[in-house]
Amino acid sequence: MEWMIKDFACGDVLEAVLAAIIIAGLFFWIRERVLGIPDFSGKWYLRSKTEKSAYRPYENMELQHNLFLRLEGNNIRGASEKVYEDSSYGKRSTHTRHVLKYTGKYRARAQIEGSIQKNIFGPDILTLHATEYGESRQSTIYCRFELKKKFNLFSDRKATKFEGDFYSMVADQSGKVCLSKEPFHQSIPEIKEKV
């Protein structure tokens, strides 16, 4: 027993403990700062632009939604309301397009569920699935965003704009979508006459 006490060096133990604390802190900092998840909690704005649709009047349609999201680990939950539409006027020959701003009871509401898939060697993937309760029927919209990594050592991970793709069951629509902390431009809410 005496030989164990003689060879024991208190300084070596303290050095090992200190090294373990520094390494654990470094791993935690890298996980949170470099590889962490952006904070999606709060108010967001979503703009979708239809590129393809089985119903021609929906082509080039722009919709805007206000979203409230809550981040729970890698999962996202929230709600949205449709606030704006800029689309063609269909088969009417008197107008080329119409612009609508939805207010109050005319705003279609949606429940949102989503998740963030972490990828070490590629972009993280944010998916949002919205079930919208419209006037005539319930519809489903799926959005997919690639979250590009910015390997800044002191990044605060507070990205404010993401671009991606969307797919909707309404008239088999697909196109581009943008999620932003800042509101998008909106045209004047009136029917534009043909010139």
PDB file of C-alpha atoms in Angstrom:
ATOM      1  CA  MET A   1       0.000   0.000   0.000  1.00  0.00           C
ATOM      2  CA  GLU A   2       2.859   2.341   0.794  1.00  0.00           C
ATOM      3  CA  TRP A   3       4.283   1.989  -2.746  1.00  0.00           C
ATOM      4  CA  MET A   4       0.932   3.177  -4.214  1.00  0.00           C
ATOM      5  CA  ILE A   5       0.998   6.343  -2.148  1.00  0.00           C
ATOM      6  CA  LYS A   6       4.652   7.048  -3.000  1.00  0.00           C
ATOM      7  CA  ASP A   7       4.027   6.834  -6.803  1.00  0.00           C
ATOM      8  CA  PHE A   8       0.806   8.838  -6.637  1.00  0.00           C
ATOM      9  CA  ALA A   9       1.184  12.376  -8.012  1.00  0.00           C
ATOM     10  CA  CYS A  10      -1.633  14.760  -7.213  1.00  0.00           C
ATOM     11  CA  GLY A  11      -0.525  17.121  -9.983  1.00  0.00           C
ATOM     12  CA  ASP A  12      -1.014  14.435 -12.657  1.00  0.00           C
ATOM     13  CA  VAL A  13      -4.600  13.850 -11.529  1.00  0.00           C
ATOM     14  CA  LEU A  14      -5.391  17.572 -11.544  1.00  0.00           C
ATOM     15  CA  GLU A  15      -3.904  17.929 -15.027  1.00  0.00           C
ATOM     16  CA  ALA A  16      -6.024  15.013 -16.308  1.00  0.00           C
ATOM     17  CA  VAL A  17      -9.207  16.437 -14.729  1.00  0.00           C
ATOM     18  CA  LEU A  18      -8.493  19.904 -16.146  1.00  0.00           C
ATOM     19  CA  ALA A  19      -7.803  18.451 -19.623  1.00  0.00           C
ATOM     20  CA  ALA A  20     -11.085  16.480 -19.497  1.00  0.00           C
ATOM     21  CA  ILE A  21     -13.038  19.629 -18.544  1.00  0.00           C
ATOM     22  CA  ILE A  22     -11.436  21.642 -21.387  1.00  0.00           C
ATOM     23  CA  ILE A  23     -12.129  18.897 -23.956  1.00  0.00           C
ATOM     24  CA  ALA A  24     -15.757  18.524 -22.788  1.00  0.00           C
ATOM     25  CA  GLY A  25     -16.223  22.309 -22.986  1.00  0.00           C
ATOM     26  CA  LEU A  26     -14.710  22.406 -26.481  1.00  0.00           C
ATOM     27  CA  PHE A  27     -17.023  19.618 -27.718  1.00  0.00           C
ATOM     28  CA  PHE A  28     -20.054  21.371 -26.190  1.00  0.00           C
ATOM     29  CA  TRP A  29     -19.065  24.689 -27.816  1.00  0.00           C
ATOM     30  CA  ILE A  30     -18.604  23.031 -31.245  1.00  0.00           C
ATOM     31  CA  ARG A  31     -21.927  21.209 -30.935  1.00  0.00           C
ATOM     32  CA  GLU A  32     -23.819  24.341 -29.928  1.00  0.00           C
ATOM     33  CA  ARG A  33     -22.049  27.064 -31.937  1.00  0.00           C
ATOM     34  CA  VAL A  34     -20.769  25.389 -35.101  1.00  0.00           C
ATOM     35  CA  LEU A  35     -23.119  22.422 -35.529  1.00  0.00           C
ATOM     36  CA  GLY A  36     -26.140  23.773 -33.627  1.00  0.00           C
ATOM     37  CA  ILE A  37     -29.681  24.340 -34.838  1.00  0.00           C
ATOM     38  CA  PRO A  38     -30.843  27.871 -35.761  1.00  0.00           C
ATOM     39  CA  ASP A  39     -33.542  29.225 -33.466  1.00  0.00           C
ATOM     40  CA  PHE A  40     -36.806  28.897 -35.398  1.00  0.00           C
ATOM     41  CA  SER A  41     -39.032  29.948 -32.502  1.00  0.00           C
ATOM     42  CA  GLY A  42     -41.099  33.065 -33.070  1.00  0.00           C
ATOM     43  CA  LYS A  43     -42.844  34.847 -35.944  1.00  0.00           C
ATOM     44  CA  TRP A  44     -41.858  34.045 -39.543  1.00  0.00           C
ATOM     45  CA  TYR A  45     -43.107  34.955 -43.021  1.00  0.00           C
ATOM     46  CA  LEU A  46     -43.446  32.384 -45.793  1.00  0.00           C
ATOM     47  CA  ARG A  47     -43.768  33.145 -49.521  1.00  0.00           C
ATOM     48  CA  SER A  48     -44.472  30.421 -52.093  1.00  0.00           C
ATOM     49  CA  LYS A  49     -44.388  30.851 -55.879  1.00  0.00           C
ATOM     50  CA  THR A  50     -45.999  28.127 -57.972  1.00  0.00           C
ATOM     51  CA  GLU A  51     -43.957  26.969 -60.969  1.00  0.00           C
ATOM     52  CA  LYS A  52     -45.939  23.871 -61.989  1.00  0.00           C
ATOM     53  CA  SER A  53     -49.587  23.001 -61.494  1.00  0.00           C
ATOM     54  CA  ALA A  54     -52.233  20.754 -63.024  1.00  0.00           C
ATOM     55  CA  TYR A  55     -54.534  23.816 -62.982  1.00  0.00           C
ATOM     56  CA  ARG A  56     -53.080  26.499 -65.272  1.00  0.00           C
ATOM     57  CA  PRO A  57     -54.470  29.593 -63.470  1.00  0.00           C
ATOM     58  CA  TYR A  58     -52.346  28.598 -60.443  1.00  0.00           C
ATOM     59  CA  GLU A  59     -49.078  28.858 -62.406  1.00  0.00           C
ATOM     60  CA  ASN A  60     -46.970  31.831 -61.221  1.00  0.00           C
ATOM     61  CA  MET A  61     -49.285  32.308 -58.229  1.00  0.00           C
ATOM     62  CA  GLU A  62     -47.683  33.839 -55.137  1.00  0.00           C
ATOM     63  CA  LEU A  63     -49.045  33.120 -51.674  1.00  0.00           C
ATOM     64  CA  GLN A  64     -47.839  34.589 -48.400  1.00  0.00           C
ATOM     65  CA  HIS A  65     -48.425  33.227 -44.910  1.00  0.00           C
ATOM     66  CA  ASN A  66     -47.663  34.480 -41.414  1.00  0.00           C
ATOM     67  CA  LEU A  67     -46.236  31.715 -39.225  1.00  0.00           C
ATOM     68  CA  PHE A  68     -45.682  31.258 -35.508  1.00  0.00           C
ATOM     69  CA  LEU A  69     -43.205  28.452 -34.862  1.00  0.00           C
ATOM     70  CA  ARG A  70     -41.906  26.738 -31.737  1.00  0.00           C
ATOM     71  CA  LEU A  71     -38.670  24.718 -31.712  1.00  0.00           C
ATOM     72  CA  GLU A  72     -38.739  21.589 -29.507  1.00  0.00           C
ATOM     73  CA  GLY A  73     -35.349  19.863 -29.827  1.00  0.00           C
ATOM     74  CA  ASN A  74     -35.180  18.916 -33.523  1.00  0.00           C
ATOM     75  CA  ASN A  75     -38.971  19.210 -33.959  1.00  0.00           C
ATOM     76  CA  ILE A  76     -40.935  22.277 -34.990  1.00  0.00           C
ATOM     77  CA  ARG A  77     -44.601  22.955 -34.308  1.00  0.00           C
ATOM     78  CA  GLY A  78     -46.730  25.948 -35.070  1.00  0.00           C
ATOM     79  CA  ALA A  79     -49.587  27.551 -36.954  1.00  0.00           C
ATOM     80  CA  SER A  80     -49.991  29.797 -39.978  1.00  0.00           C
ATOM     81  CA  GLU A  81     -52.516  32.055 -41.659  1.00  0.00           C
ATOM     82  CA  LYS A  82     -52.726  32.898 -45.355  1.00  0.00           C
ATOM     83  CA  VAL A  83     -52.514  36.688 -45.650  1.00  0.00           C
ATOM     84  CA  TYR A  84     -51.843  37.428 -49.335  1.00  0.00           C
ATOM     85  CA  GLU A  85     -52.433  36.087 -52.840  1.00  0.00           C
ATOM     86  CA  ASP A  86     -51.227  37.340 -56.210  1.00  0.00           C
ATOM     87  CA  SER A  87     -52.470  35.125 -59.045  1.00  0.00           C
ATOM     88  CA  SER A  88     -53.950  35.094 -62.515  1.00  0.00           C
ATOM     89  CA  TYR A  89     -57.666  35.636 -62.789  1.00  0.00           C
ATOM     90  CA  GLY A  90     -58.305  32.398 -64.637  1.00  0.00           C
ATOM     91  CA  LYS A  91     -60.408  32.488 -67.798  1.00  0.00           C
ATOM     92  CA  ARG A  92     -61.852  36.002 -67.341  1.00  0.00           C
ATOM     93  CA  SER A  93     -60.800  38.243 -70.196  1.00  0.00           C
ATOM     94  CA  THR A  94     -61.430  41.531 -68.383  1.00  0.00           C
ATOM     95  CA  HIS A  95     -58.531  41.119 -65.931  1.00  0.00           C
ATOM     96  CA  THR A  96     -55.037  39.651 -66.109  1.00  0.00           C
ATOM     97  CA  ARG A  97     -54.506  39.015 -62.398  1.00  0.00           C
ATOM     98  CA  HIS A  98     -55.900  39.676 -58.995  1.00  0.00           C
ATOM     99  CA  VAL A  99     -54.268  40.588 -55.719  1.00  0.00           C
ATOM    100  CA  LEU A 100     -55.959  39.778 -52.438  1.00  0.00           C
ATOM    101  CA  LYS A 101     -55.042  40.585 -48.843  1.00  0.00           C
ATOM    102  CA  TYR A 102     -56.830  38.317 -46.403  1.00  0.00           C
ATOM    103  CA  THR A 103     -57.955  39.699 -43.047  1.00  0.00           C
ATOM    104  CA  GLY A 104     -59.874  38.412 -40.064  1.00  0.00           C
ATOM    105  CA  LYS A 105     -62.140  35.428 -40.661  1.00  0.00           C
ATOM    106  CA  TYR A 106     -61.049  35.190 -44.326  1.00  0.00           C
ATOM    107  CA  ARG A 107     -57.556  33.990 -43.426  1.00  0.00           C
ATOM    108  CA  ALA A 108     -57.157  30.246 -43.995  1.00  0.00           C
ATOM    109  CA  ARG A 109     -55.433  28.670 -40.989  1.00  0.00           C
ATOM    110  CA  ALA A 110     -52.968  25.781 -40.995  1.00  0.00           C
ATOM    111  CA  GLN A 111     -51.311  23.543 -38.407  1.00  0.00           C
ATOM    112  CA  ILE A 112     -47.573  23.059 -38.949  1.00  0.00           C
ATOM    113  CA  GLU A 113     -45.315  20.194 -37.961  1.00  0.00           C
ATOM    114  CA  GLY A 114     -41.711  19.857 -38.994  1.00  0.00           C
ATOM    115  CA  SER A 115     -38.247  18.682 -38.118  1.00  0.00           C
ATOM    116  CA  ILE A 116     -34.578  19.412 -38.670  1.00  0.00           C
ATOM    117  CA  GLN A 117     -32.417  16.540 -39.881  1.00  0.00           C
ATOM    118  CA  LYS A 118     -28.811  17.101 -38.783  1.00  0.00           C
ATOM    119  CA  ASN A 119     -26.090  16.190 -41.294  1.00  0.00           C
ATOM    120  CA  ILE A 120     -22.426  16.465 -40.349  1.00  0.00           C
ATOM    121  CA  PHE A 121     -20.942  16.569 -43.856  1.00  0.00           C
ATOM    122  CA  GLY A 122     -23.787  18.232 -45.765  1.00  0.00           C
ATOM    123  CA  PRO A 123     -26.487  20.817 -45.234  1.00  0.00           C
ATOM    124  CA  ASP A 124     -29.059  20.213 -42.520  1.00  0.00           C
ATOM    125  CA  ILE A 125     -32.590  19.650 -43.847  1.00  0.00           C
ATOM    126  CA  LEU A 126     -35.617  21.555 -42.512  1.00  0.00           C
ATOM    127  CA  THR A 127     -39.002  20.108 -43.455  1.00  0.00           C
ATOM    128  CA  LEU A 128     -42.355  21.732 -42.727  1.00  0.00           C
ATOM    129  CA  HIS A 129     -45.664  19.962 -43.257  1.00  0.00           C
ATOM    130  CA  ALA A 130     -48.758  22.170 -43.134  1.00  0.00           C
ATOM    131  CA  THR A 131     -52.370  21.016 -43.039  1.00  0.00           C
ATOM    132  CA  GLU A 132     -54.459  23.978 -44.200  1.00  0.00           C
ATOM    133  CA  TYR A 133     -58.155  24.265 -43.441  1.00  0.00           C
ATOM    134  CA  GLY A 134     -59.504  26.194 -46.434  1.00  0.00           C
ATOM    135  CA  GLU A 135     -63.027  27.283 -47.353  1.00  0.00           C
ATOM    136  CA  SER A 136     -63.964  24.188 -49.314  1.00  0.00           C
ATOM    137  CA  ARG A 137     -61.534  21.484 -48.190  1.00  0.00           C
ATOM    138  CA  GLN A 138     -58.485  20.545 -46.187  1.00  0.00           C
ATOM    139  CA  SER A 139     -55.162  20.541 -48.077  1.00  0.00           C
ATOM    140  CA  THR A 140     -51.553  19.526 -47.441  1.00  0.00           C
ATOM    141  CA  ILE A 141     -48.399  21.500 -48.203  1.00  0.00           C
ATOM    142  CA  TYR A 142     -44.844  20.196 -47.782  1.00  0.00           C
ATOM    143  CA  CYS A 143     -41.789  22.505 -47.713  1.00  0.00           C
ATOM    144  CA  ARG A 144     -38.124  21.443 -47.773  1.00  0.00           C
ATOM    145  CA  PHE A 145     -35.188  23.747 -47.018  1.00  0.00           C
ATOM    146  CA  GLU A 146     -31.451  23.048 -47.071  1.00  0.00           C
ATOM    147  CA  LEU A 147     -29.821  24.891 -44.174  1.00  0.00           C
ATOM    148  CA  LYS A 148     -26.377  25.852 -45.413  1.00  0.00           C
ATOM    149  CA  LYS A 149     -23.733  25.788 -42.713  1.00  0.00           C
ATOM    150  CA  LYS A 150     -21.641  28.856 -42.017  1.00  0.00           C
ATOM    151  CA  PHE A 151     -18.549  27.684 -40.216  1.00  0.00           C
ATOM    152  CA  ASN A 152     -17.819  30.986 -38.474  1.00  0.00           C
ATOM    153  CA  LEU A 153     -16.209  30.330 -35.126  1.00  0.00           C
ATOM    154  CA  PHE A 154     -18.423  32.847 -33.383  1.00  0.00           C
ATOM    155  CA  SER A 155     -21.609  32.327 -35.416  1.00  0.00           C
ATOM    156  CA  ASP A 156     -24.782  33.115 -33.501  1.00  0.00           C
ATOM    157  CA  ARG A 157     -26.843  30.812 -35.788  1.00  0.00           C
ATOM    158  CA  LYS A 158     -29.537  33.446 -36.166  1.00  0.00           C
ATOM    159  CA  ALA A 159     -30.130  33.069 -39.891  1.00  0.00           C
ATOM    160  CA  THR A 160     -33.122  35.093 -41.027  1.00  0.00           C
ATOM    161  CA  LYS A 161     -33.857  33.756 -44.536  1.00  0.00           C
ATOM    162  CA  PHE A 162     -34.070  30.278 -46.059  1.00  0.00           C
ATOM    163  CA  GLU A 163     -35.033  29.217 -49.584  1.00  0.00           C
ATOM    164  CA  GLY A 164     -36.348  25.835 -50.670  1.00  0.00           C
ATOM    165  CA  ASP A 165     -38.997  23.896 -52.557  1.00  0.00           C
ATOM    166  CA  PHE A 166     -42.668  23.242 -51.850  1.00  0.00           C
ATOM    167  CA  TYR A 167     -45.211  20.683 -52.970  1.00  0.00           C
ATOM    168  CA  SER A 168     -48.977  20.963 -52.522  1.00  0.00           C
ATOM    169  CA  MET A 169     -51.831  18.527 -53.061  1.00  0.00           C
ATOM    170  CA  VAL A 170     -54.004  21.359 -54.353  1.00  0.00           C
ATOM    171  CA  ALA A 171     -53.842  20.981 -58.157  1.00  0.00           C
ATOM    172  CA  ASP A 172     -50.484  19.167 -57.820  1.00  0.00           C
ATOM    173  CA  GLN A 173     -48.595  22.421 -57.298  1.00  0.00           C
ATOM    174  CA  SER A 174     -44.852  22.699 -56.854  1.00  0.00           C
ATOM    175  CA  GLY A 175     -42.432  25.582 -56.834  1.00  0.00           C
ATOM    176  CA  LYS A 176     -40.106  27.728 -54.744  1.00  0.00           C
ATOM    177  CA  VAL A 177     -40.629  28.820 -51.182  1.00  0.00           C
ATOM    178  CA  CYS A 178     -38.873  31.328 -48.940  1.00  0.00           C
ATOM    179  CA  LEU A 179     -38.988  31.500 -45.136  1.00  0.00           C
ATOM    180  CA  SER A 180     -37.957  34.871 -43.705  1.00  0.00           C
ATOM    181  CA  LYS A 181     -37.964  36.889 -40.499  1.00  0.00           C
ATOM    182  CA  GLU A 182     -38.778  39.989 -42.580  1.00  0.00           C
ATOM    183  CA  PRO A 183     -42.147  40.487 -44.354  1.00  0.00           C
ATOM    184  CA  PHE A 184     -42.245  40.251 -48.150  1.00  0.00           C
ATOM    185  CA  HIS A 185     -43.295  42.938 -50.621  1.00  0.00           C
ATOM    186  CA  GLN A 186     -47.010  42.963 -51.455  1.00  0.00           C
ATOM    187  CA  SER A 187     -48.740  44.593 -54.420  1.00  0.00           C
ATOM    188  CA  ILE A 188     -51.755  46.859 -53.959  1.00  0.00           C
ATOM    189  CA  PRO A 189     -54.770  44.704 -53.043  1.00  0.00           C
ATOM    190  CA  GLU A 190     -57.018  45.404 -56.018  1.00  0.00           C
ATOM    191  CA  ILE A 191     -57.882  43.757 -59.306  1.00  0.00           C
ATOM    192  CA  LYS A 192     -55.603  45.051 -62.055  1.00  0.00           C
ATOM    193  CA  GLU A 193     -57.339  46.009 -65.309  1.00  0.00           C
ATOM    194  CA  LYS A 194     -55.902  45.014 -68.670  1.00  0.00           C
ATOM    195  CA  VAL A 195     -54.258  47.977 -70.365  1.00  0.00           C
TER     196      VAL A 195
END
